[in-house]
Each structure stands twice: as structure tokens, then as C-alpha cells.
mmCIF file of C-alpha atoms in Angstrom:
data_model
loop_
_atom_site.group_PDB
_atom_site.id
_atom_site.type_symbol
_atom_site.label_atom_id
_atom_site.label_comp_id
_atom_site.label_asym_id
_atom_site.label_seq_id
_atom_site.Cartn_x
_atom_site.Cartn_y
_atom_site.Cartn_z
ATOM 1 C CA VAL A 1 21.569 -14.129 14.827
ATOM 2 C CA LEU A 2 25.033 -11.703 15.841
ATOM 3 C CA GLU A 3 22.721 -8.967 15.639
ATOM 4 C CA LEU A 4 21.726 -10.058 19.197
ATOM 5 C CA ASP A 5 25.079 -10.055 20.452
ATOM 6 C CA GLU A 6 24.114 -6.611 22.675
ATOM 7 C CA LYS A 7 21.091 -8.013 23.621
ATOM 8 C CA VAL A 8 22.934 -11.676 25.112
ATOM 9 C CA HIS A 9 25.366 -9.057 26.529
ATOM 10 C CA GLU A 10 22.467 -7.549 28.705
ATOM 11 C CA ILE A 11 21.264 -11.474 29.450
ATOM 12 C CA ALA A 12 24.819 -11.970 30.543
ATOM 13 C CA LYS A 13 25.228 -8.860 32.808
ATOM 14 C CA GLU A 14 22.669 -10.266 35.257
ATOM 15 C CA LEU A 15 23.561 -13.765 34.837
ATOM 16 C CA TYR A 16 27.287 -13.650 35.787
ATOM 17 C CA GLU A 17 26.975 -13.623 39.526
ATOM 18 C CA LYS A 18 24.398 -16.909 39.210
ATOM 19 C CA ARG A 19 26.221 -20.562 40.208
ATOM 20 C CA SER A 20 24.336 -22.419 37.871
ATOM 21 C CA LEU A 21 22.611 -22.410 34.148
ATOM 22 C CA LEU A 22 20.555 -25.000 33.077
ATOM 23 C CA ILE A 23 19.778 -25.087 29.110
ATOM 24 C CA MET A 24 16.859 -27.019 28.039
ATOM 25 C CA GLY A 25 15.610 -27.971 24.475
ATOM 26 C CA ARG A 26 13.932 -31.243 22.546
ATOM 27 C CA GLY A 27 14.712 -32.611 19.263
ATOM 28 C CA TYR A 28 17.375 -31.179 17.335
ATOM 29 C CA ASN A 29 17.575 -28.609 19.764
ATOM 30 C CA PHE A 30 19.108 -31.102 22.518
ATOM 31 C CA ALA A 31 22.519 -31.123 21.184
ATOM 32 C CA THR A 32 22.311 -27.424 20.811
ATOM 33 C CA CYS A 33 21.839 -27.366 24.743
ATOM 34 C CA LEU A 34 24.870 -29.585 25.679
ATOM 35 C CA GLU A 35 26.904 -27.882 23.220
ATOM 36 C CA GLY A 36 25.576 -24.725 24.876
ATOM 37 C CA ALA A 37 26.430 -26.000 28.412
ATOM 38 C CA LEU A 38 29.737 -27.591 27.309
ATOM 39 C CA LYS A 39 30.650 -23.929 26.810
ATOM 40 C CA VAL A 40 29.487 -22.270 29.986
ATOM 41 C CA LYS A 41 31.354 -24.568 31.682
ATOM 42 C CA GLU A 42 34.804 -24.297 29.691
ATOM 43 C CA LEU A 43 34.702 -20.658 29.387
ATOM 44 C CA THR A 44 33.331 -19.684 32.789
ATOM 45 C CA TYR A 45 33.757 -22.366 34.942
ATOM 46 C CA MET A 46 30.082 -22.140 36.282
ATOM 47 C CA HIS A 47 27.681 -25.431 36.386
ATOM 48 C CA SER A 48 25.651 -25.954 33.264
ATOM 49 C CA GLU A 49 23.714 -28.845 32.246
ATOM 50 C CA GLY A 50 22.169 -28.987 28.698
ATOM 51 C CA ILE A 51 18.693 -31.116 29.843
ATOM 52 C CA GLN A 52 15.911 -32.866 27.539
ATOM 53 C CA ALA A 53 12.706 -30.654 28.046
ATOM 54 C CA GLY A 54 10.948 -33.590 27.586
ATOM 55 C CA GLU A 55 12.914 -35.407 30.944
ATOM 56 C CA LEU A 56 12.409 -32.652 32.983
ATOM 57 C CA LYS A 57 10.034 -34.570 35.347
ATOM 58 C CA HIS A 58 12.631 -37.069 35.781
ATOM 59 C CA GLY A 59 14.771 -34.766 38.671
ATOM 60 C CA PRO A 60 15.752 -31.654 36.720
ATOM 61 C CA LEU A 61 12.105 -30.208 37.760
ATOM 62 C CA ALA A 62 13.490 -30.400 41.534
ATOM 63 C CA LEU A 63 16.264 -27.620 40.545
ATOM 64 C CA VAL A 64 13.547 -25.316 38.761
ATOM 65 C CA ASP A 65 12.699 -22.075 41.099
ATOM 66 C CA SER A 66 12.973 -18.370 40.671
ATOM 67 C CA THR A 67 16.787 -18.320 41.581
ATOM 68 C CA VAL A 68 18.280 -20.960 38.868
ATOM 69 C CA PRO A 69 18.891 -19.383 35.710
ATOM 70 C CA ILE A 70 16.789 -21.372 32.906
ATOM 71 C CA LEU A 71 17.430 -20.799 29.170
ATOM 72 C CA MET A 72 15.007 -22.776 26.825
ATOM 73 C CA ILE A 73 14.663 -23.368 23.323
ATOM 74 C CA LEU A 74 12.023 -23.359 21.613
ATOM 75 C CA MET A 75 11.233 -23.664 17.737
ATOM 76 C CA ARG A 76 7.944 -23.893 16.016
ATOM 77 C CA ASP A 77 8.751 -27.542 15.337
ATOM 78 C CA ASN A 78 7.445 -31.149 15.545
ATOM 79 C CA VAL A 79 8.352 -31.138 19.327
ATOM 80 C CA PHE A 80 7.310 -27.153 19.866
ATOM 81 C CA THR A 81 3.927 -28.621 21.805
ATOM 82 C CA LYS A 82 5.910 -30.681 24.138
ATOM 83 C CA CYS A 83 8.682 -28.104 25.020
ATOM 84 C CA MET A 84 5.768 -25.580 25.334
ATOM 85 C CA ASN A 85 4.783 -28.079 28.348
ATOM 86 C CA ALA A 86 7.974 -28.345 29.722
ATOM 87 C CA LEU A 87 8.025 -24.219 29.902
ATOM 88 C CA GLN A 88 4.091 -24.296 31.531
ATOM 89 C CA GLN A 89 6.228 -26.566 33.894
ATOM 90 C CA VAL A 90 8.965 -24.144 34.646
ATOM 91 C CA THR A 91 6.876 -20.964 34.577
ATOM 92 C CA ALA A 92 4.769 -22.767 37.157
ATOM 93 C CA ARG A 93 7.418 -23.197 39.744
ATOM 94 C CA ASP A 94 8.379 -19.895 39.381
ATOM 95 C CA GLY A 95 11.376 -19.970 37.022
ATOM 96 C CA LYS A 96 12.296 -17.219 34.953
ATOM 97 C CA PRO A 97 13.425 -18.702 31.587
ATOM 98 C CA ILE A 98 15.315 -16.732 29.202
ATOM 99 C CA LEU A 99 13.844 -18.203 25.810
ATOM 100 C CA ILE A 100 15.206 -18.431 22.394
ATOM 101 C CA ILE A 101 12.671 -18.712 19.972
ATOM 102 C CA GLU A 102 11.799 -18.040 16.227
ATOM 103 C CA GLU A 103 11.444 -14.279 14.654
ATOM 104 C CA GLY A 104 7.726 -13.355 14.955
ATOM 105 C CA ASP A 105 6.770 -15.818 17.500
ATOM 106 C CA GLU A 106 4.712 -13.529 19.954
ATOM 107 C CA GLU A 107 2.629 -16.076 21.439
ATOM 108 C CA THR A 108 6.070 -17.818 22.803
ATOM 109 C CA ALA A 109 7.536 -14.872 23.785
ATOM 110 C CA LYS A 110 4.443 -13.443 26.094
ATOM 111 C CA TRP A 111 5.953 -16.783 28.528
ATOM 112 C CA SER A 112 9.266 -14.814 29.125
ATOM 113 C CA GLU A 113 10.800 -11.400 29.895
ATOM 114 C CA HIS A 114 14.075 -12.290 28.085
ATOM 115 C CA THR A 115 13.459 -13.720 24.502
ATOM 116 C CA LEU A 116 16.395 -14.124 21.209
ATOM 117 C CA GLU A 117 14.847 -14.397 18.510
ATOM 118 C CA VAL A 118 16.695 -16.254 15.224
ATOM 119 C CA PRO A 119 15.342 -16.706 12.082
ATOM 120 C CA ARG A 120 12.849 -19.303 10.748
ATOM 121 C CA ILE A 121 15.045 -22.429 9.241
ATOM 122 C CA VAL A 122 14.518 -25.622 8.160
ATOM 123 C CA ASP A 123 14.503 -28.345 11.555
ATOM 124 C CA ALA A 124 17.572 -29.889 10.619
ATOM 125 C CA LEU A 125 19.525 -26.847 10.724
ATOM 126 C CA GLN A 126 18.025 -25.222 13.882
ATOM 127 C CA GLY A 127 21.071 -25.901 15.963
ATOM 128 C CA VAL A 128 23.449 -23.774 13.196
ATOM 129 C CA LEU A 129 21.465 -20.786 14.317
ATOM 130 C CA THR A 130 20.782 -21.513 17.926
ATOM 131 C CA VAL A 131 23.946 -22.542 19.078
ATOM 132 C CA ILE A 132 25.241 -18.649 18.009
ATOM 133 C CA PRO A 133 23.309 -17.001 21.428
ATOM 134 C CA LEU A 134 24.648 -19.456 23.387
ATOM 135 C CA GLN A 135 28.570 -19.222 22.139
ATOM 136 C CA LEU A 136 28.080 -15.211 22.834
ATOM 137 C CA LEU A 137 26.431 -15.611 26.004
ATOM 138 C CA SER A 138 29.528 -18.279 26.919
ATOM 139 C CA TYR A 139 31.753 -15.296 26.054
ATOM 140 C CA HIS A 140 30.048 -12.728 27.557
ATOM 141 C CA LEU A 141 29.485 -14.463 31.018
ATOM 142 C CA ALA A 142 33.168 -15.596 31.168
ATOM 143 C CA VAL A 143 34.472 -12.060 30.475
ATOM 144 C CA LEU A 144 32.124 -10.565 33.337
ATOM 145 C CA ARG A 145 33.364 -13.410 35.731
ATOM 146 C CA GLY A 146 37.737 -12.003 34.723
ATOM 147 C CA CYS A 147 38.355 -15.549 33.030
ATOM 148 C CA ASN A 148 41.006 -15.630 29.994
ATOM 149 C CA VAL A 149 38.370 -16.303 26.864
ATOM 150 C CA ASP A 150 41.409 -17.063 24.766
ATOM 151 C CA CYS A 151 42.832 -19.443 27.156
ATOM 152 C CA PRO A 152 40.492 -21.303 29.028
ATOM 153 C CA ARG A 153 42.193 -23.327 32.058
ATOM 154 C CA ASN A 154 42.469 -27.196 31.792
ATOM 155 C CA LEU A 155 41.424 -27.343 28.106
ATOM 156 C CA ALA A 156 43.441 -28.607 25.529
ATOM 157 C CA LYS A 157 44.182 -27.281 22.274
ATOM 158 C CA SER A 158 45.169 -30.264 21.081
ATOM 159 C CA VAL A 159 45.102 -33.948 22.025
ATOM 160 C CA THR A 160 47.795 -36.489 21.712
ATOM 161 C CA VAL A 161 47.239 -40.024 21.738
ATOM 162 C CA GLU A 162 49.636 -42.686 22.003
#
């Protein structure tokens, strides 16, 4: 997965001047979307949201157009069909999603000009692999935006409880 670094860097070059990034997934990967959005916010100070792909029609769909960057995680798991429905909704509104997919999934790759392929793994461990491209993207976006990745502002390194 770390071999995707250069490809992620190229994607970051296209996104770093954007104001927002939506990250969508479902099932096990919804938590990964939330984590990815948090990393983007913490390092780049860019608006980012992790969105449950199944709840796209309850508000987030209004944000989708050709100018809003969208990253979607679509693994061949038990929620794949529902995630494909969300992908179709995004592309029908001129969205240009970046997809994190399983290696060799050529059918899904046709839906996007940018894909990041990760090895197939058991459903419960997908987040271990799919979070890495999101962390790399956060890093590259931050560097391109001139942010200090070693010392993000307003981010405590330790928490003190009274």
C-alpha cells in the first residue's frame, strides 16, 4: 500500500487548493472515512467530512458537483452493491470521485480517472489498509499547502485531565 505514495502525491497536487474534501464509505470503511477526514482537518486545516455512503440522499448529495473533491472507498464486501449505488449517484451529478478499491477491480475502476488499489483482505481488517492512502493524502496536502506536519496548530500532543 505504501507503494501508492507517488500516485497519492499526484492526486494531492490536484486537490490542495480546494476548500473541502468529502470522504465516503460504508460498513467497516465508514470509520476509516471518519479517520481520514479527521487527519485532513488536523494537518491541512481544510474542511473535510467522513460521510456514510448510505446516507448520501439525506443532505450530502446537495454538495456534490464537478468542483467538490470526493474520495470513496469501495471494497468488494457485503456493502459493495450499496456503495456502487452511491457512486452512481455521485457521477450522475458530475462528481469526479477518487476511488480506493481492491487490486484488480477493473469494473469499479472504470467509474473514475483516479483509483488507488489496495490488496484484498478480510472485511474486518480493510481499514488497516484503506486508511494508509488517506494518511498519505493528508500528509501531501498539508505539505503542498505549506502546513507544518510535525506540529499542527491547536493539536495537543498530550491531554491533561484534572
